[in-house]
Amino acid sequence: MASEASNKNKYFCPDCGEKLIFKHGLKNTAHFSHQNHSNCVNSEPETEQHLQGKSYLFNDLITFEKGVQVEKYLKPIKQRPDILIKNLAIEFQCSPITNQRLRERIEGYYQIGMVSFWILGSAYLQKRVNSMAVLRFMRYKESVGFYLVFLKVTQKRYLLRYQIHQIDNQIYYSEKLFSNWQELLNYLHNSAGFKTTTPSLLRVTSLIEMNLRSSNHNFIKLQNHCYSNGVSVSGCPLVCHYPRIIPPLFGNNWLNWRIEIILKLNEVTEIPIEELYKAIFLKQTFDYNFPFIKSIEFFYHRAFLDFINVLCKQQFIQIKAGTAVKISEFVWYRDTYAKIKAIKKIKKEVKK
């Protein structure tokens, strides 16, 4: 460990053999670095936050786990995880990383029979909650749903952002702090309650109108498609907004696929369920860059079936021998104002 090193000794990189510089001081965490213009694959400079976080992780983990190693060089894949525990590589990610590089790192560990667990630094915590730069690190566990783990270095606390879900274009979640690794693991392995607030249909109706007025590319494209079918996206059927909660994997295409399904059912009136799924979802441009989500299509398919179930419950379709059969017409509204009027009328009737 660099914290045990001394200026009196000489140190060399175990990977490339180059002489290392020992850096330490009152403000900086003790660490080794390569000379400028080094050719070593592991010569990238580290931020102070990364150094402190790595040190904290090591000191925390050694109290609960055996065989914890810092920056163990894995020669077959030329990678050096921040922390290594047997076949688990823990990475503390503070700086930006491209999608390609992230996948290469994950695949590298996988090639030698290891799994990687990525903990995010403050730069990621400060980004917008719906930023793909952050959401791509999501994992899924039945007990806590979709989740992310951050390390708040100055507080020496792990932050779990869990039960991440999407309602319309917004991402919602719960958060909980943990003082050590074991507390975090215990929580991840135990079922947690699910709580959320559901925005009104008035909000989403206004949101659609706002996106159209601001010439949002996705909505303009969807509007043109609706126009070609003689309807308007701003007046899409209320059923398009149910179920309210969907997996946080749809990005800006949260409405597109539901409208596509309804338009398809208007066109053919009956179609095998799986054929409908393939016809709609293979055309969508979802962001599939979620490298830690195994079988991501499972979640898309489940969201599709949830919507089909809503269509059945609201008696728009029936399922006969695996085929969706339309049994009533979908109500499209003339414009935003007509739709808002209908929503308010329904709310009044519910209160009676």
CSV table of C-alpha atoms in Angstrom, one decimal:
chain,number,residue,atom,x,y,z
A,1,MET,CA,0.0,0.0,0.0
A,2,ALA,CA,1.2,3.5,-0.8
A,3,SER,CA,0.3,4.6,2.7
A,4,GLU,CA,3.1,2.4,4.1
A,5,ALA,CA,5.7,3.6,1.6
A,6,SER,CA,8.7,5.9,2.2
A,7,ASN,CA,10.7,8.4,0.2
A,8,LYS,CA,13.9,6.5,1.1
A,9,ASN,CA,13.0,3.5,-1.1
A,10,LYS,CA,12.7,3.1,-4.8
A,11,TYR,CA,9.5,1.6,-6.3
A,12,PHE,CA,8.9,0.1,-9.7
A,13,CYS,CA,5.7,-0.8,-11.6
A,14,PRO,CA,5.1,-4.5,-11.4
A,15,ASP,CA,3.6,-4.5,-14.9
A,16,CYS,CA,6.0,-2.5,-17.0
A,17,GLY,CA,9.1,-2.3,-14.7
A,18,GLU,CA,9.3,1.5,-14.9
A,19,LYS,CA,10.3,3.5,-11.9
A,20,LEU,CA,7.4,5.0,-10.0
A,21,ILE,CA,7.1,8.4,-8.3
A,22,PHE,CA,5.9,8.3,-4.7
A,23,LYS,CA,3.5,11.2,-4.0
A,24,HIS,CA,2.2,12.2,-0.6
A,25,GLY,CA,1.4,15.3,1.4
A,26,LEU,CA,-0.9,16.9,3.9
A,27,LYS,CA,-3.7,17.4,1.5
A,28,ASN,CA,-3.2,14.5,-1.0
A,29,THR,CA,-3.6,10.8,-0.5
A,30,ALA,CA,-0.4,8.8,-0.7
A,31,HIS,CA,0.0,7.1,-4.1
A,32,PHE,CA,2.3,6.0,-6.8
A,33,SER,CA,2.3,7.5,-10.3
A,34,HIS,CA,4.3,6.9,-13.5
A,35,GLN,CA,6.7,9.3,-15.1
A,36,ASN,CA,5.2,11.7,-17.7
A,37,HIS,CA,4.8,10.1,-21.2
A,38,SER,CA,4.9,6.6,-19.7
A,39,ASN,CA,4.0,3.7,-22.1
A,40,CYS,CA,2.5,1.6,-19.3
A,41,VAL,CA,-1.2,0.6,-19.9
A,42,ASN,CA,-1.9,1.6,-16.3
A,43,SER,CA,-0.3,5.0,-16.3
A,44,GLU,CA,-3.5,7.1,-16.3
A,45,PRO,CA,-3.6,9.8,-13.6
A,46,GLU,CA,-6.0,9.5,-10.7
A,47,THR,CA,-8.1,12.2,-9.1
A,48,GLU,CA,-7.9,12.8,-5.4
A,49,GLN,CA,-11.4,11.6,-5.0
A,50,HIS,CA,-10.6,8.4,-6.7
A,51,LEU,CA,-7.6,7.8,-4.5
A,52,GLN,CA,-9.5,8.5,-1.3
A,53,GLY,CA,-12.4,6.4,-2.4
A,54,LYS,CA,-10.2,3.5,-3.3
A,55,SER,CA,-8.5,3.7,0.1
A,56,TYR,CA,-11.8,3.9,1.9
A,57,LEU,CA,-13.2,0.9,0.0
A,58,PHE,CA,-10.1,-1.2,0.9
A,59,ASN,CA,-10.2,-0.3,4.6
A,60,ASP,CA,-13.9,-1.0,4.7
A,61,LEU,CA,-13.8,-4.3,2.8
A,62,ILE,CA,-11.0,-5.9,4.7
A,63,THR,CA,-13.1,-5.8,7.9
A,64,PHE,CA,-15.8,-8.1,6.1
A,65,GLU,CA,-14.0,-9.9,3.4
A,66,LYS,CA,-10.8,-12.1,3.1
A,67,GLY,CA,-8.2,-11.7,0.4
A,68,VAL,CA,-9.0,-8.1,-0.5
A,69,GLN,CA,-6.4,-6.7,-3.0
A,70,VAL,CA,-5.9,-3.2,-4.3
A,71,GLU,CA,-5.1,-2.7,-8.0
A,72,LYS,CA,-4.2,-6.3,-8.6
A,73,TYR,CA,-2.9,-6.5,-12.2
A,74,LEU,CA,-4.7,-9.1,-14.3
A,75,LYS,CA,-2.2,-9.9,-17.0
A,76,PRO,CA,-4.4,-12.0,-19.3
A,77,ILE,CA,-6.8,-9.0,-19.9
A,78,LYS,CA,-4.3,-6.2,-19.1
A,79,GLN,CA,-6.7,-4.7,-16.6
A,80,ARG,CA,-6.3,-3.5,-13.0
A,81,PRO,CA,-9.5,-3.3,-10.9
A,82,ASP,CA,-9.5,-0.9,-8.1
A,83,ILE,CA,-10.4,-3.6,-5.6
A,84,LEU,CA,-10.3,-7.4,-6.1
A,85,ILE,CA,-12.0,-9.9,-3.9
A,86,LYS,CA,-11.6,-13.4,-5.3
A,87,ASN,CA,-13.5,-13.4,-8.6
A,88,LEU,CA,-15.2,-10.0,-7.9
A,89,ALA,CA,-13.7,-6.9,-9.4
A,90,ILE,CA,-14.9,-3.6,-7.8
A,91,GLU,CA,-14.5,-0.5,-9.8
A,92,PHE,CA,-14.9,3.0,-8.3
A,93,GLN,CA,-15.8,5.1,-11.4
A,94,CYS,CA,-15.2,8.8,-11.0
A,95,SER,CA,-14.2,10.0,-14.4
A,96,PRO,CA,-16.2,9.8,-17.7
A,97,ILE,CA,-16.0,6.5,-19.6
A,98,THR,CA,-17.2,5.7,-23.1
A,99,ASN,CA,-19.8,3.0,-23.7
A,100,GLN,CA,-17.3,1.1,-25.8
A,101,ARG,CA,-14.6,1.2,-23.1
A,102,LEU,CA,-17.1,0.2,-20.4
A,103,ARG,CA,-18.2,-2.8,-22.3
A,104,GLU,CA,-14.5,-3.8,-23.0
A,105,ARG,CA,-13.8,-3.7,-19.3
A,106,ILE,CA,-16.9,-5.7,-18.4
A,107,GLU,CA,-16.1,-8.3,-21.1
A,108,GLY,CA,-12.5,-8.5,-20.0
A,109,TYR,CA,-13.5,-9.6,-16.5
A,110,TYR,CA,-16.1,-12.0,-17.9
A,111,GLN,CA,-13.4,-13.6,-20.2
A,112,ILE,CA,-11.5,-14.8,-17.1
A,113,GLY,CA,-14.5,-15.9,-15.1
A,114,MET,CA,-14.9,-12.7,-13.1
A,115,VAL,CA,-17.8,-10.3,-12.5
A,116,SER,CA,-17.5,-6.6,-11.9
A,117,PHE,CA,-19.4,-4.3,-9.6
A,118,TRP,CA,-19.2,-0.6,-10.4
A,119,ILE,CA,-19.6,2.1,-7.7
A,120,LEU,CA,-20.0,5.7,-8.9
A,121,GLY,CA,-18.4,8.8,-7.7
A,122,SER,CA,-19.8,12.3,-7.0
A,123,ALA,CA,-19.6,13.4,-10.7
A,124,TYR,CA,-22.2,10.9,-11.6
A,125,LEU,CA,-24.3,11.7,-8.5
A,126,GLN,CA,-24.5,15.3,-9.6
A,127,LYS,CA,-25.8,14.5,-13.1
A,128,ARG,CA,-29.4,14.6,-14.1
A,129,VAL,CA,-31.3,11.5,-12.8
A,130,ASN,CA,-32.4,10.5,-16.3
A,131,SER,CA,-28.9,10.9,-17.8
A,132,MET,CA,-27.9,7.8,-19.8
A,133,ALA,CA,-24.3,8.4,-18.6
A,134,VAL,CA,-25.6,7.3,-15.2
A,135,LEU,CA,-28.5,4.9,-16.0
A,136,ARG,CA,-26.2,2.7,-18.1
A,137,PHE,CA,-24.6,1.5,-14.8
A,138,MET,CA,-27.9,0.2,-13.5
A,139,ARG,CA,-28.2,-3.4,-12.2
A,140,TYR,CA,-31.4,-5.3,-11.3
A,141,LYS,CA,-32.2,-7.3,-8.3
A,142,GLU,CA,-35.7,-8.6,-7.5
A,143,SER,CA,-35.5,-7.3,-3.9
A,144,VAL,CA,-34.7,-3.7,-4.8
A,145,GLY,CA,-35.6,-3.4,-8.5
A,146,PHE,CA,-33.3,-1.4,-10.7
A,147,TYR,CA,-30.5,0.2,-8.7
A,148,LEU,CA,-27.2,2.2,-8.6
A,149,VAL,CA,-24.5,2.4,-5.9
A,150,PHE,CA,-22.6,5.6,-5.3
A,151,LEU,CA,-19.8,6.3,-2.8
A,152,LYS,CA,-19.9,9.7,-1.0
A,153,VAL,CA,-16.2,9.9,-0.2
A,154,THR,CA,-16.3,12.9,2.2
A,155,GLN,CA,-19.1,11.4,4.2
A,156,LYS,CA,-17.7,7.8,4.0
A,157,ARG,CA,-21.1,6.5,3.1
A,158,TYR,CA,-22.5,4.3,0.4
A,159,LEU,CA,-25.6,5.7,-1.3
A,160,LEU,CA,-28.1,3.2,-2.8
A,161,ARG,CA,-30.4,4.6,-5.4
A,162,TYR,CA,-33.0,1.8,-5.8
A,163,GLN,CA,-36.5,1.0,-7.1
A,164,ILE,CA,-35.6,3.1,-10.1
A,165,HIS,CA,-38.6,3.4,-12.4
A,166,GLN,CA,-40.0,5.5,-15.2
A,167,ILE,CA,-43.3,7.4,-15.3
A,168,ASP,CA,-43.8,9.2,-18.6
A,169,ASN,CA,-40.5,10.9,-19.3
A,170,GLN,CA,-39.4,11.1,-15.7
A,171,ILE,CA,-37.2,8.8,-13.6
A,172,TYR,CA,-38.2,8.2,-10.0
A,173,TYR,CA,-36.4,6.3,-7.2
A,174,SER,CA,-35.7,5.9,-3.5
A,175,GLU,CA,-32.4,6.5,-1.7
A,176,LYS,CA,-30.7,5.1,1.4
A,177,LEU,CA,-27.3,5.6,3.0
A,178,PHE,CA,-25.1,2.9,4.4
A,179,SER,CA,-22.1,3.2,6.7
A,180,ASN,CA,-20.3,0.1,5.4
A,181,TRP,CA,-20.2,-2.6,2.7
A,182,GLN,CA,-21.9,-5.3,4.8
A,183,GLU,CA,-24.9,-3.1,5.5
A,184,LEU,CA,-25.3,-2.4,1.8
A,185,LEU,CA,-25.1,-6.1,0.9
A,186,ASN,CA,-27.6,-7.1,3.6
A,187,TYR,CA,-30.1,-4.5,2.2
A,188,LEU,CA,-29.6,-5.6,-1.4
A,189,HIS,CA,-30.4,-9.2,-0.4
A,190,ASN,CA,-33.6,-8.4,1.5
A,191,SER,CA,-36.9,-7.3,0.1
A,192,ALA,CA,-37.6,-3.6,0.3
A,193,GLY,CA,-41.0,-1.8,0.1
A,194,PHE,CA,-41.9,0.0,-3.0
A,195,LYS,CA,-43.2,3.6,-2.8
A,196,THR,CA,-43.8,6.1,-5.5
A,197,THR,CA,-46.0,9.1,-6.4
A,198,THR,CA,-47.9,9.0,-9.7
A,199,PRO,CA,-48.2,12.3,-11.7
A,200,SER,CA,-51.7,13.1,-13.0
A,201,LEU,CA,-52.8,12.5,-16.6
A,202,LEU,CA,-53.2,16.3,-16.8
A,203,ARG,CA,-49.4,16.6,-16.4
A,204,VAL,CA,-48.5,14.1,-19.1
A,205,THR,CA,-51.0,15.7,-21.5
A,206,SER,CA,-49.5,19.1,-21.0
A,207,LEU,CA,-46.0,17.5,-21.3
A,208,ILE,CA,-46.9,16.1,-24.8
A,209,GLU,CA,-48.1,19.5,-25.9
A,210,MET,CA,-45.0,21.2,-24.6
A,211,ASN,CA,-42.7,18.8,-26.5
A,212,LEU,CA,-44.6,19.5,-29.7
A,213,ARG,CA,-44.4,23.2,-29.2
A,214,SER,CA,-40.7,23.1,-28.6
A,215,SER,CA,-40.2,20.9,-31.7
A,216,ASN,CA,-38.8,17.9,-29.8
A,217,HIS,CA,-37.4,15.7,-32.5
A,218,ASN,CA,-38.9,12.5,-31.1
A,219,PHE,CA,-42.4,14.0,-30.7
A,220,ILE,CA,-42.4,15.7,-34.1
A,221,LYS,CA,-41.5,12.3,-35.7
A,222,LEU,CA,-44.3,10.6,-33.7
A,223,GLN,CA,-46.7,13.4,-34.6
A,224,ASN,CA,-46.0,13.0,-38.3
A,225,HIS,CA,-46.6,9.3,-38.0
A,226,CYS,CA,-49.9,9.9,-36.2
A,227,TYR,CA,-50.9,12.5,-38.8
A,228,SER,CA,-50.4,9.9,-41.6
A,229,ASN,CA,-53.0,7.7,-39.7
A,230,GLY,CA,-55.5,10.6,-39.4
A,231,VAL,CA,-54.9,11.2,-35.7
A,232,SER,CA,-52.8,13.5,-33.4
A,233,VAL,CA,-50.3,12.5,-30.7
A,234,SER,CA,-51.6,15.2,-28.4
A,235,GLY,CA,-55.0,13.5,-28.5
A,236,CYS,CA,-53.8,10.0,-28.0
A,237,PRO,CA,-56.1,7.6,-26.1
A,238,LEU,CA,-55.9,7.8,-22.3
A,239,VAL,CA,-55.1,4.1,-22.2
A,240,CYS,CA,-51.7,5.0,-23.8
A,241,HIS,CA,-50.6,6.2,-20.3
A,242,TYR,CA,-51.2,2.9,-18.5
A,243,PRO,CA,-49.6,1.3,-16.6
A,244,ARG,CA,-48.2,4.5,-15.3
A,245,ILE,CA,-45.0,2.8,-14.0
A,246,ILE,CA,-42.6,1.2,-16.5
A,247,PRO,CA,-39.0,0.0,-16.3
A,248,PRO,CA,-36.4,2.8,-16.6
A,249,LEU,CA,-35.2,1.5,-20.0
A,250,PHE,CA,-37.4,3.4,-22.5
A,251,GLY,CA,-35.8,6.8,-22.5
A,252,ASN,CA,-37.6,9.3,-24.8
A,253,ASN,CA,-39.6,6.5,-26.4
A,254,TRP,CA,-41.9,5.9,-23.4
A,255,LEU,CA,-45.0,6.8,-25.5
A,256,ASN,CA,-44.1,5.7,-29.0
A,257,TRP,CA,-44.5,2.0,-28.6
A,258,ARG,CA,-47.9,2.2,-27.0
A,259,ILE,CA,-49.3,4.4,-29.8
A,260,GLU,CA,-47.8,2.1,-32.4
A,261,ILE,CA,-49.6,-0.9,-30.8
A,262,ILE,CA,-52.9,1.0,-30.9
A,263,LEU,CA,-52.4,2.1,-34.5
A,264,LYS,CA,-51.5,-1.5,-35.4
A,265,LEU,CA,-54.7,-2.8,-33.8
A,266,ASN,CA,-56.7,-0.2,-35.7
A,267,GLU,CA,-55.2,-1.5,-38.9
A,268,VAL,CA,-55.6,-5.2,-38.5
A,269,THR,CA,-58.2,-5.6,-35.7
A,270,GLU,CA,-56.7,-9.0,-34.8
A,271,ILE,CA,-53.1,-10.2,-34.6
A,272,PRO,CA,-51.1,-12.9,-32.7
A,273,ILE,CA,-49.7,-11.4,-29.5
A,274,GLU,CA,-46.1,-12.3,-30.3
A,275,GLU,CA,-46.4,-11.1,-33.8
A,276,LEU,CA,-47.6,-7.8,-32.5
A,277,TYR,CA,-44.6,-7.6,-30.2
A,278,LYS,CA,-42.1,-8.2,-32.9
A,279,ALA,CA,-43.9,-5.9,-35.3
A,280,ILE,CA,-43.7,-3.0,-32.9
A,281,PHE,CA,-40.6,-3.5,-30.7
A,282,LEU,CA,-38.2,-4.4,-33.5
A,283,LYS,CA,-39.0,-1.0,-35.0
A,284,GLN,CA,-38.3,1.0,-31.8
A,285,THR,CA,-35.0,2.8,-31.2
A,286,PHE,CA,-34.6,2.1,-27.5
A,287,ASP,CA,-31.1,2.7,-26.0
A,288,TYR,CA,-29.9,-0.8,-25.4
A,289,ASN,CA,-26.8,0.3,-23.7
A,290,PHE,CA,-27.4,-1.3,-20.3
A,291,PRO,CA,-24.5,-3.7,-20.0
A,292,PHE,CA,-25.3,-4.8,-16.5
A,293,ILE,CA,-28.9,-5.8,-17.2
A,294,LYS,CA,-29.1,-9.4,-18.3
A,295,SER,CA,-31.7,-10.4,-20.8
A,296,ILE,CA,-32.9,-6.8,-21.3
A,297,GLU,CA,-35.5,-7.9,-23.8
A,298,PHE,CA,-37.3,-9.7,-20.9
A,299,PHE,CA,-38.1,-6.3,-19.4
A,300,TYR,CA,-39.3,-4.9,-22.7
A,301,HIS,CA,-41.5,-7.9,-23.3
A,302,ARG,CA,-42.9,-7.7,-19.8
A,303,ALA,CA,-43.8,-4.0,-20.2
A,304,PHE,CA,-45.5,-5.0,-23.5
A,305,LEU,CA,-47.6,-7.7,-21.8
A,306,ASP,CA,-48.5,-5.3,-19.0
A,307,PHE,CA,-49.9,-2.9,-21.6
A,308,ILE,CA,-51.8,-5.7,-23.4
A,309,ASN,CA,-53.3,-6.7,-20.0
A,310,VAL,CA,-54.5,-3.1,-19.5
A,311,LEU,CA,-56.1,-3.1,-23.0
A,312,CYS,CA,-57.9,-6.3,-22.0
A,313,LYS,CA,-59.1,-4.9,-18.6
A,314,GLN,CA,-60.4,-1.8,-20.2
A,315,GLN,CA,-62.2,-4.0,-22.8
A,316,PHE,CA,-60.5,-2.7,-25.9
A,317,ILE,CA,-59.3,-6.2,-26.8
A,318,GLN,CA,-59.8,-9.9,-26.0
A,319,ILE,CA,-57.1,-12.6,-26.2
A,320,LYS,CA,-58.3,-15.7,-28.0
A,321,ALA,CA,-55.8,-18.5,-28.5
A,322,GLY,CA,-52.8,-16.2,-28.2
A,323,THR,CA,-54.3,-13.6,-30.6
A,324,ALA,CA,-55.3,-10.1,-29.7
A,325,VAL,CA,-58.8,-9.2,-31.1
A,326,LYS,CA,-60.0,-5.6,-31.0
A,327,ILE,CA,-63.6,-5.5,-29.6
A,328,SER,CA,-64.1,-1.7,-29.1
A,329,GLU,CA,-62.8,1.5,-30.7
A,330,PHE,CA,-60.0,3.6,-29.1
A,331,VAL,CA,-61.0,7.1,-28.3
A,332,TRP,CA,-58.7,9.7,-29.9
A,333,TYR,CA,-59.2,13.4,-28.9
A,334,ARG,CA,-59.2,16.3,-31.3
A,335,ASP,CA,-56.4,18.1,-29.4
A,336,THR,CA,-54.8,18.7,-26.0
A,337,TYR,CA,-57.7,20.8,-24.8
A,338,ALA,CA,-60.3,18.2,-25.6
A,339,LYS,CA,-58.2,15.6,-23.9
A,340,ILE,CA,-57.8,17.7,-20.7
A,341,LYS,CA,-61.6,18.3,-20.7
A,342,ALA,CA,-62.2,14.5,-20.8
A,343,ILE,CA,-59.7,13.9,-18.0
A,344,LYS,CA,-61.3,16.5,-15.7
A,345,LYS,CA,-64.7,15.0,-16.5
A,346,ILE,CA,-63.5,11.5,-15.5
A,347,LYS,CA,-62.0,12.9,-12.3
A,348,LYS,CA,-65.3,14.5,-11.3
A,349,GLU,CA,-67.2,11.2,-11.9
A,350,VAL,CA,-64.7,9.3,-9.8
A,351,LYS,CA,-65.2,11.7,-6.9
A,352,LYS,CA,-69.0,11.2,-6.9
